[in-house]
Coordinates of C-alpha atoms in Angstrom, one line a residue:
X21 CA 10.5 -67.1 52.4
X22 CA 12.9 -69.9 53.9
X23 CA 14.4 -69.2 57.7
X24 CA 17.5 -69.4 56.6
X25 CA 16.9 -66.5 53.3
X26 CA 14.6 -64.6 56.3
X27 CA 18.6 -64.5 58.1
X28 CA 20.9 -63.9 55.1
X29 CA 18.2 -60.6 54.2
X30 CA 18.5 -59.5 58.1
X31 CA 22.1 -60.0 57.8
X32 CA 22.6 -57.9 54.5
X33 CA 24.8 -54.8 55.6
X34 CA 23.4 -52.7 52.7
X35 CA 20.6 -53.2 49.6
X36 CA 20.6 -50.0 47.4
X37 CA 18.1 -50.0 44.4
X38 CA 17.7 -47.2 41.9
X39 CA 16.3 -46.9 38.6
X40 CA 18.2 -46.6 35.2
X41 CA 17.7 -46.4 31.3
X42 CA 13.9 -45.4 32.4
X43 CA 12.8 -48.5 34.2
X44 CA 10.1 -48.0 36.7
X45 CA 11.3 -48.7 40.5
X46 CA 9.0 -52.3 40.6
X47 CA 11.0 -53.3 37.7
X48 CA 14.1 -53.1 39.1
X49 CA 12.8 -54.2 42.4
X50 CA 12.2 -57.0 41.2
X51 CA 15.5 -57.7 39.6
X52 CA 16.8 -56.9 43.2
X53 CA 14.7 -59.5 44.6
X54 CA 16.0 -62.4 41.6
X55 CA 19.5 -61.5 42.2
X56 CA 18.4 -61.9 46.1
X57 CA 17.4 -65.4 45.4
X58 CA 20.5 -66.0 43.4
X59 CA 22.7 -65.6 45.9
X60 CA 20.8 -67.0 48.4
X61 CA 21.3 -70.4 47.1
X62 CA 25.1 -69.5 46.4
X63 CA 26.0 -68.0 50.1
X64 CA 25.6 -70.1 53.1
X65 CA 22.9 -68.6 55.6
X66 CA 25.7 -68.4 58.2
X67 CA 29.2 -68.3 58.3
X68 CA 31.6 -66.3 55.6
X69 CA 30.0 -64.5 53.0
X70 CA 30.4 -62.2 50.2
X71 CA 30.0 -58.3 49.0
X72 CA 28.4 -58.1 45.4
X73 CA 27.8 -54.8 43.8
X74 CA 26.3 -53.5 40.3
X75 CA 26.9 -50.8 38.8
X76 CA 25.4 -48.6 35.8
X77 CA 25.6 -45.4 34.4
X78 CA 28.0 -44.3 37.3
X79 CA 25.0 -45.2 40.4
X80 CA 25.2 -48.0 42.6
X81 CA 22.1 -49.6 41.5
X82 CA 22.4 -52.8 43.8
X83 CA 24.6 -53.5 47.1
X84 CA 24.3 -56.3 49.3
X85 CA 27.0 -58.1 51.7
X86 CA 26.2 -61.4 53.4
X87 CA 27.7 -63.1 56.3
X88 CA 30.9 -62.6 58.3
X89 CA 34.1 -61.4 57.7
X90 CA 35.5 -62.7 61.1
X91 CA 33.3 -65.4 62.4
X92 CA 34.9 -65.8 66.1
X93 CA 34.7 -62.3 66.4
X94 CA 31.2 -61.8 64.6
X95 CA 32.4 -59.0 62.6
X96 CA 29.8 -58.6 59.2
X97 CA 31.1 -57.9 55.9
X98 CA 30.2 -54.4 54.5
X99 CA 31.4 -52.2 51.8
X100 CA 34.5 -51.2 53.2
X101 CA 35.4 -55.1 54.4
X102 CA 39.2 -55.3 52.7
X103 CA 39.3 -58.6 50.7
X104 CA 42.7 -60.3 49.3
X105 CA 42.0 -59.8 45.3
X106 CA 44.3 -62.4 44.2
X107 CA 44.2 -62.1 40.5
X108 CA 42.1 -59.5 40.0
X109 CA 45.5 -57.4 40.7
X110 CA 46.8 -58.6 37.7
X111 CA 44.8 -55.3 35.8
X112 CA 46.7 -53.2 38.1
X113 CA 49.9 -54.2 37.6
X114 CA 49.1 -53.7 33.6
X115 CA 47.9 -50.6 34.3
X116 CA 51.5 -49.3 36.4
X117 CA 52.9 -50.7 32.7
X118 CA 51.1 -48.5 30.7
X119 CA 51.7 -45.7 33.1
X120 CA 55.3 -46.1 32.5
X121 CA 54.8 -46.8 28.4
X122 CA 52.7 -43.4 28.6
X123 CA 55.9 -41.5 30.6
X124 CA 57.6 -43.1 27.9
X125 CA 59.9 -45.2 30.5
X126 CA 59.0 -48.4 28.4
X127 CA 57.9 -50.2 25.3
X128 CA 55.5 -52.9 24.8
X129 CA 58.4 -54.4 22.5
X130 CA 61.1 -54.0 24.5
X131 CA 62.8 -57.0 25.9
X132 CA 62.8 -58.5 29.1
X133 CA 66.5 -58.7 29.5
X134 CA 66.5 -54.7 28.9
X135 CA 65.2 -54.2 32.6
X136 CA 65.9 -57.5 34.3
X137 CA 69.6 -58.8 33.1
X138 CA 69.0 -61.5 35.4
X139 CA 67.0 -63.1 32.2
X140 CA 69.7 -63.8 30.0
X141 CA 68.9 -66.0 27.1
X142 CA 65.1 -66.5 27.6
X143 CA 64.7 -62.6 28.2
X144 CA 66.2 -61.9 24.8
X145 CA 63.1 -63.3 23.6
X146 CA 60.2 -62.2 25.8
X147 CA 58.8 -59.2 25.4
X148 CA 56.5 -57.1 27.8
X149 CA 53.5 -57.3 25.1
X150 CA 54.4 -61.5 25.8
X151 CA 54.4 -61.4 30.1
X152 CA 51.4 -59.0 29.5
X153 CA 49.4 -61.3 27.2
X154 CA 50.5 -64.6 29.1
X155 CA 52.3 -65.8 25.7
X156 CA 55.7 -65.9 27.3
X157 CA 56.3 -69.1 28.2
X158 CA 58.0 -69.0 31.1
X159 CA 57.5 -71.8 33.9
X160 CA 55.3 -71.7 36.5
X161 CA 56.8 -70.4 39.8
X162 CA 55.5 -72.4 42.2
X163 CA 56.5 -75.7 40.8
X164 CA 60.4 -73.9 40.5
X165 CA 60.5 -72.7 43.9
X166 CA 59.5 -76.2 44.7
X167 CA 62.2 -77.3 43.0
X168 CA 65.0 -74.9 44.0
X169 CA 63.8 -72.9 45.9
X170 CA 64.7 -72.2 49.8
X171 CA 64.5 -69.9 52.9
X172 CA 61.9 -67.2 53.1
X173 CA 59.5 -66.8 50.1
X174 CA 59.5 -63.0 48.5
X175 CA 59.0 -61.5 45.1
X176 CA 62.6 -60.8 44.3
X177 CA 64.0 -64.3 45.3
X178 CA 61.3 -65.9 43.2
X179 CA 61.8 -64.2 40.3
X180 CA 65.7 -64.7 40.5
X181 CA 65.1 -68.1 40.9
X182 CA 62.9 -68.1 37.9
X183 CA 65.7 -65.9 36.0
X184 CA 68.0 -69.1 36.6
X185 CA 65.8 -71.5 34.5
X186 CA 67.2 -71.7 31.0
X187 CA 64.2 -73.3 29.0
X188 CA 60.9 -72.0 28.1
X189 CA 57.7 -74.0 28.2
X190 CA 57.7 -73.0 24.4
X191 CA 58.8 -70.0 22.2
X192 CA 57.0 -66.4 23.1
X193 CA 54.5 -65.8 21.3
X194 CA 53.5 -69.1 20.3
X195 CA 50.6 -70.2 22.0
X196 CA 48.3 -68.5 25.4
X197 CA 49.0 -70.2 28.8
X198 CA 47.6 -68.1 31.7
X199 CA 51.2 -67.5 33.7
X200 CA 51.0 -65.9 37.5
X201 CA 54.8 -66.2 36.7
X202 CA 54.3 -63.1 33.9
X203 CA 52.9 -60.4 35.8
X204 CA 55.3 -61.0 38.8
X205 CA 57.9 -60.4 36.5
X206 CA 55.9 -57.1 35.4
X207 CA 55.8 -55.8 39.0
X208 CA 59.7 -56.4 39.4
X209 CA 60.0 -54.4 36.1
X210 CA 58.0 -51.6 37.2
X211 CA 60.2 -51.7 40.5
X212 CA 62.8 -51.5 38.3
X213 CA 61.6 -49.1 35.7
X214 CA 60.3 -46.9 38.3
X215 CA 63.1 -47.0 40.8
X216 CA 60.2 -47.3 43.6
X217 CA 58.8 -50.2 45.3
X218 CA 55.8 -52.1 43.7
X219 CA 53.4 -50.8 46.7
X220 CA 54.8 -47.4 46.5
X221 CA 54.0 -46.8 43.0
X222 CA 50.4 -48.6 42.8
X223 CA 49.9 -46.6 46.5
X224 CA 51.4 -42.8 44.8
X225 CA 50.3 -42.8 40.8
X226 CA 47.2 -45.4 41.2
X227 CA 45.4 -45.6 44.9
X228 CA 45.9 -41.9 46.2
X229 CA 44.4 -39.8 42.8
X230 CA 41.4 -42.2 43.3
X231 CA 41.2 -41.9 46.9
X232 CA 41.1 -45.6 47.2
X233 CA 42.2 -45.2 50.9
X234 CA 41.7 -48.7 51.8
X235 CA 43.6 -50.3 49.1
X236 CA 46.8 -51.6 49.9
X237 CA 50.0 -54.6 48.4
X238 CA 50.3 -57.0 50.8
X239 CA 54.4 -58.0 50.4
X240 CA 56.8 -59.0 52.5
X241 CA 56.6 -56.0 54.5
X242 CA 53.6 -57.2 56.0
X243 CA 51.5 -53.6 56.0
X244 CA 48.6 -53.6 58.5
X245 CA 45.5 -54.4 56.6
X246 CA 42.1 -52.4 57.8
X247 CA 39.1 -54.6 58.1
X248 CA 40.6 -57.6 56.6
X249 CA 38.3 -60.3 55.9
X250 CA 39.5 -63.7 57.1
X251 CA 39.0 -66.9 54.9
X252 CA 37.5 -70.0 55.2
X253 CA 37.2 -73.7 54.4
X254 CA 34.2 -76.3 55.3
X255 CA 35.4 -78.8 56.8
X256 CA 32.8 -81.6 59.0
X257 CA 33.5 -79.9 61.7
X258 CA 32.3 -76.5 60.5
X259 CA 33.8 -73.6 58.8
X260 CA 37.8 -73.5 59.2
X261 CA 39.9 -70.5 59.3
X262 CA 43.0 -70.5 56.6
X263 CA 45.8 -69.7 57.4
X264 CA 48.2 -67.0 55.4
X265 CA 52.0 -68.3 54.4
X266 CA 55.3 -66.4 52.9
X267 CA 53.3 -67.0 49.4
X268 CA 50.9 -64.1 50.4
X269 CA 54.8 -61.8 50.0
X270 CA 54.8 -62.4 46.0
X271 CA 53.3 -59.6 44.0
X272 CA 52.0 -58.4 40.2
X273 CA 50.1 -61.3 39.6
X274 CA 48.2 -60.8 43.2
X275 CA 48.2 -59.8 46.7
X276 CA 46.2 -56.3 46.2
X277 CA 44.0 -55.9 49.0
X278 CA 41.0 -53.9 48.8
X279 CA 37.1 -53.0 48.9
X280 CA 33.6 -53.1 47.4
X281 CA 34.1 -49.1 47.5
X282 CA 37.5 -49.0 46.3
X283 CA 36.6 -50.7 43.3
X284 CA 33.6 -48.7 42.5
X285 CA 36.0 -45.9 42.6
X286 CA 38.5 -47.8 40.4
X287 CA 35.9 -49.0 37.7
X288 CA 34.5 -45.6 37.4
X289 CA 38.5 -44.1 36.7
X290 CA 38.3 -46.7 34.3
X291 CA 35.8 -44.6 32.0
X292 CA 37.9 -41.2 32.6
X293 CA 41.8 -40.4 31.7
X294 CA 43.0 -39.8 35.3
X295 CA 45.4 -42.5 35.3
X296 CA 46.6 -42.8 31.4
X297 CA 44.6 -41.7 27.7
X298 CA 41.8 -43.6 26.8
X299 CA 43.4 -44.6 23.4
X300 CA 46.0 -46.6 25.7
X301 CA 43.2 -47.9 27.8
X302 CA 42.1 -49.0 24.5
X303 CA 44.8 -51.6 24.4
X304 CA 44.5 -53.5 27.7
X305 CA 40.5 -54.0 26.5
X306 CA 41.9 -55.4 23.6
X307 CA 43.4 -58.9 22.7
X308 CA 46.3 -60.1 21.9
X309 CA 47.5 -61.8 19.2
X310 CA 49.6 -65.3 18.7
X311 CA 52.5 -65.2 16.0
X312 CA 50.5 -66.9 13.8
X313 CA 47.7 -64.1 14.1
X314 CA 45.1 -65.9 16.2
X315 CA 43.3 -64.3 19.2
X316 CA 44.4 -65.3 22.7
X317 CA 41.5 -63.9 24.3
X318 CA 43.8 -61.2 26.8
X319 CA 44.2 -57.8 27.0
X320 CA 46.8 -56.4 29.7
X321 CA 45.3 -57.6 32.4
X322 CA 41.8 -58.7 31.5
X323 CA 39.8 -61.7 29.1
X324 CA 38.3 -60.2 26.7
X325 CA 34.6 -61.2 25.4
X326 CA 31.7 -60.5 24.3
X327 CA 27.7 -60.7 25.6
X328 CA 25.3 -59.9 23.4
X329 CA 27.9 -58.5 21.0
X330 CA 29.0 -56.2 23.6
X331 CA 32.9 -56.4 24.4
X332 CA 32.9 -57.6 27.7
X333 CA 36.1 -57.2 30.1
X334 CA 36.1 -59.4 33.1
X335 CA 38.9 -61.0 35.2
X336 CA 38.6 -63.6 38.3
X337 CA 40.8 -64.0 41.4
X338 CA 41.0 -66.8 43.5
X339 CA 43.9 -67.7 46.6
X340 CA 42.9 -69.8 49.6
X341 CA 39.6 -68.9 50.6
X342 CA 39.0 -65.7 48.7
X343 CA 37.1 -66.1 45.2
X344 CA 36.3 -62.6 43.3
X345 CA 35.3 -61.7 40.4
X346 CA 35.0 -58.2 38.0
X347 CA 33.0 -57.7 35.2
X348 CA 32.6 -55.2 33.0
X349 CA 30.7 -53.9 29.9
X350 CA 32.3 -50.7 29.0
X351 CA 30.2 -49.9 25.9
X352 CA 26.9 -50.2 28.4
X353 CA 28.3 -48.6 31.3
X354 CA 27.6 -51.9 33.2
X355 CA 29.9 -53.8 36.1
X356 CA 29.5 -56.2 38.7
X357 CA 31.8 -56.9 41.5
X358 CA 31.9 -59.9 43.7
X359 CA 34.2 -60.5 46.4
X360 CA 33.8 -63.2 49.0
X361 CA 35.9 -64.5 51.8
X362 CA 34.8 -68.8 51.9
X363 CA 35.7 -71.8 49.7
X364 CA 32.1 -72.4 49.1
X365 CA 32.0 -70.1 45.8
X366 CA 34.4 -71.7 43.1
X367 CA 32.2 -71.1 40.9
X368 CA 31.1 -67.0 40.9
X369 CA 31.8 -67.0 37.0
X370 CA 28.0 -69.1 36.8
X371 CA 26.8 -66.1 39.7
X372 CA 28.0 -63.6 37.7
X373 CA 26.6 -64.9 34.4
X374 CA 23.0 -65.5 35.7
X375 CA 23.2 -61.6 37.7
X376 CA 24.7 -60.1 34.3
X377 CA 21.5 -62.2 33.0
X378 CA 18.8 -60.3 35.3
X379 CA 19.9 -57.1 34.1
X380 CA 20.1 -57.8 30.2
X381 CA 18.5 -60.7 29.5
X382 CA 18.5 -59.8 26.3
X383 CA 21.4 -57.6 25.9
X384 CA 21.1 -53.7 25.4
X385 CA 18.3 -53.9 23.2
X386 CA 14.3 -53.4 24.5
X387 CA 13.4 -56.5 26.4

C-alpha cells in the first residue's frame, strides 16, 4: 500500500460493508477493497474530496468519504457534508410536477402559455411533457442573459427575459437537446401552479415527509447552508477555492443542496408511494418520445438506460467545482451516489461505471 492510499484510508470518515443476495463477508470485502483502489486513483490523497455510497436491498452496503470539505479550516467530508447538486435537482423539480399533475393542478399536455402568459407565441407550442423531456427548444439562458440581460441575476428575471425571445431553436418536439433553460421554466410553473415559493414546496410536500433535514434551494434568498462543502480548482499554485456568483439564485434545473444521507433517504422514497403512485413514478423512468416516435433517452428528470438489460436511471450534476452523480437500478434494488466538492473528477460517469462494474460484473445473473 502506497503513502499516499495509507492517508486517503486514515482519512475515510466512514467504510460500512454488509453482505447481500447471500455473498459471504470476504466476498464483498473484497469488492470494498476494489472500489477502495478505484477511487484511490480518482481522489487526490489531500485536498477536496468526495462522499460515494452504495446501496442495495435498502442497507448501506459501502460508505466512504475522502478529503476535505473546507481545506483552510480542515474540516473532513462525512455523510451529512451538504454538497451543491447542480443537476441532479433537475429529478426534483419533475417530481414537484408530478405532484401537482397527481393533485390534478396540471397536465403533462397542457401549454406553457396556460401558466406563464409571459410566453406568448413560443408557449402556445411547448408543452410541460416538452420542458420535461428537453424537446422544447427553447434557447439557452445563459447565452440570453448575456445578451440582454442586466442587474441582479434571479430565477424570475431570467425566465422573463427568456419569455421575451420570440424564436425557438427548433419546433417542440422535434429533436432532444439537454436544456437547463426547461426545468427553470418548470420551477417557475410550480411557483405558479402552486402559489408557493419553489423552496417552500420542495421544503413542505418533498424534504420534510422524508425527513431530509439537511436539504435545502439555494435562491436568491440566500438560506444558511449547514456543513457546506466549499469547491475547488487546481491551479500551480495548489488547490483554489471558487467562488459563488448571482448564477447560484437560478433554480429547477439546479441549486438543491444536500447530503450522502439525504439522498439515501430520497432514493429509498423512490421505491415507496410517499410522495406520488408508483404508476406515475412509472413515467419519469420512462423515455420520451420525438414527434416522429423515436426515443430521446429522458424521463422527467432522469436518462434512461440500460446495464445488462436492466433499466438503468441515472442523472449527473456538475457547477463550478461540484461534480455528482446518481445511479440507479430500480429493478435490482441497486444505487450509487457520488458527490464531490474539486474539479479533479469530470469524469465520475467512468467511476461510476467501473463501481457499478465490481458489484455486477456480470449483471444480476450468478457470476
Amino acid at each position: 500500500m502506497t503513502t499516499a492510499l495509507r492517508i486517503l484510508l486514515a482519512t475515510a470518515c466512514l467504510c460500512s460493508l454488509r453482505t447481500f443476495s447471500g455473498e459471504a463477508d470476504g466476498s464483498l470485502k473484497q469488492k470494498g477493497e476494489r472500489v477502495e483502489e478505484l477511487l484511490s486513483a480518482f481522489v487526490p490523497a489531500s485536498g477536496p474530496g468526495a462522499a460515494i455510497l452504495v446501496i442495495q436491498d435498502g442497507k448501506k452496503i459501502y460508505e466512504k468519504c475522502h478529503g476535505d470539505a473546507n481545506i483552510a479550516e480542515k474540516i473532513p467530508i462525512t455523510p451529512e457534508t451538504n454538497f451543491e447538486l447542480a443537476s441532479d435537482s433537475k429529478q426534483f423539480t419533475a417530481m414537484a410536477i408530478m405532484m401537482l399533475k397527481e393533485e390534478g393542478k396540471l397536465e403533462y399536455s397542457d401549454h406553457l402559455s396556460k401558466f406563464l402568459p409571459e410566453f406568448k407565441d413560443v408557449g402556445r407550442e411547448i408543452t410541460i411533457a416538452h420542458l420535461l423531456h428537453h424537446t422544447a427548444g427553447l434557447k439557452d439562458y445563459f447565452d440570453v442573459w448575456d445578451k440582454h440581460g442586466k442587474g441582479e441575476i434571479t430565477a424570475r428575471r431570467v425566465m422573463e427575459l427568456l419569455a421575451k425571445q420570440d424564436k425557438l431553436r427548433f419546433a417542440p418536439g422535434e429533436k432532444y437537446e439537454y436544456s437547463n433553460s426547461g426545468y427553470m421554466v418548470l420551477a417557475q410553473v410550480i411557483e405558479k401552479v402552486s402559489g408557493k415559493r419553489y423552496a417552500e414546496f420542495l421544503r413542505e410536500k418533498i424534504f420534510a415527509p422524508l425527513k431530509m433535514e439537511d436539504s435545502e434551494v439555494f435562491d436568491e434568498t440566500h438560506p444558511k447552508i449547514k456543513h457546506g462543502a466549499a469547491c475547488y480548482k487546481h491551479t500551480r499554485e495548489g488547490w483554489e477555492k471558487i467562488k459563488h456568483d448571482d448564477w447560484d439564485n437560478v433554480y429547477g434545473d439546479g441549486s438543491i443542496r444536500s447530503t450522502l444521507n439525504d439522498l439515501y433517504k430520497w432514493d429509498q422514497a423512490l421505491y415507496t408511494e410517499k410522495l406520488i403512485k408508483a404508476s406515475t413514478l412509472e413515467t419519469a423512468f420512462t423515455s420520451g418520445k420525438l414527434n416522429d416516435g423515436s426515443d430521446t433517452g429522458y424521463g422527467f428528470g432522469w436518462e434512461i438506460d440500460t446495464y445488462h438489460r436492466a433499466t438503468v436511471v441515472s442523472h449527473s450534476g456538475e457547477w463550478l467545482g461540484y461534480e455528482n452523480f446518481i445511479y440507479r437500478i430500480p429493478e435490482w434494488n441497486f444505487t450509487v451516489i457520488f458527490l464531490s466538492n474539486g474539479s479533479f473528477a469530470k469524469q465520475s460517469d467512468k467511476l461510476i461505471g467501473e463501481v457499478v462494474r465490481v458489484f455486477y460484473p456480470k449483471g444480476k445473473g450468478k457470476e
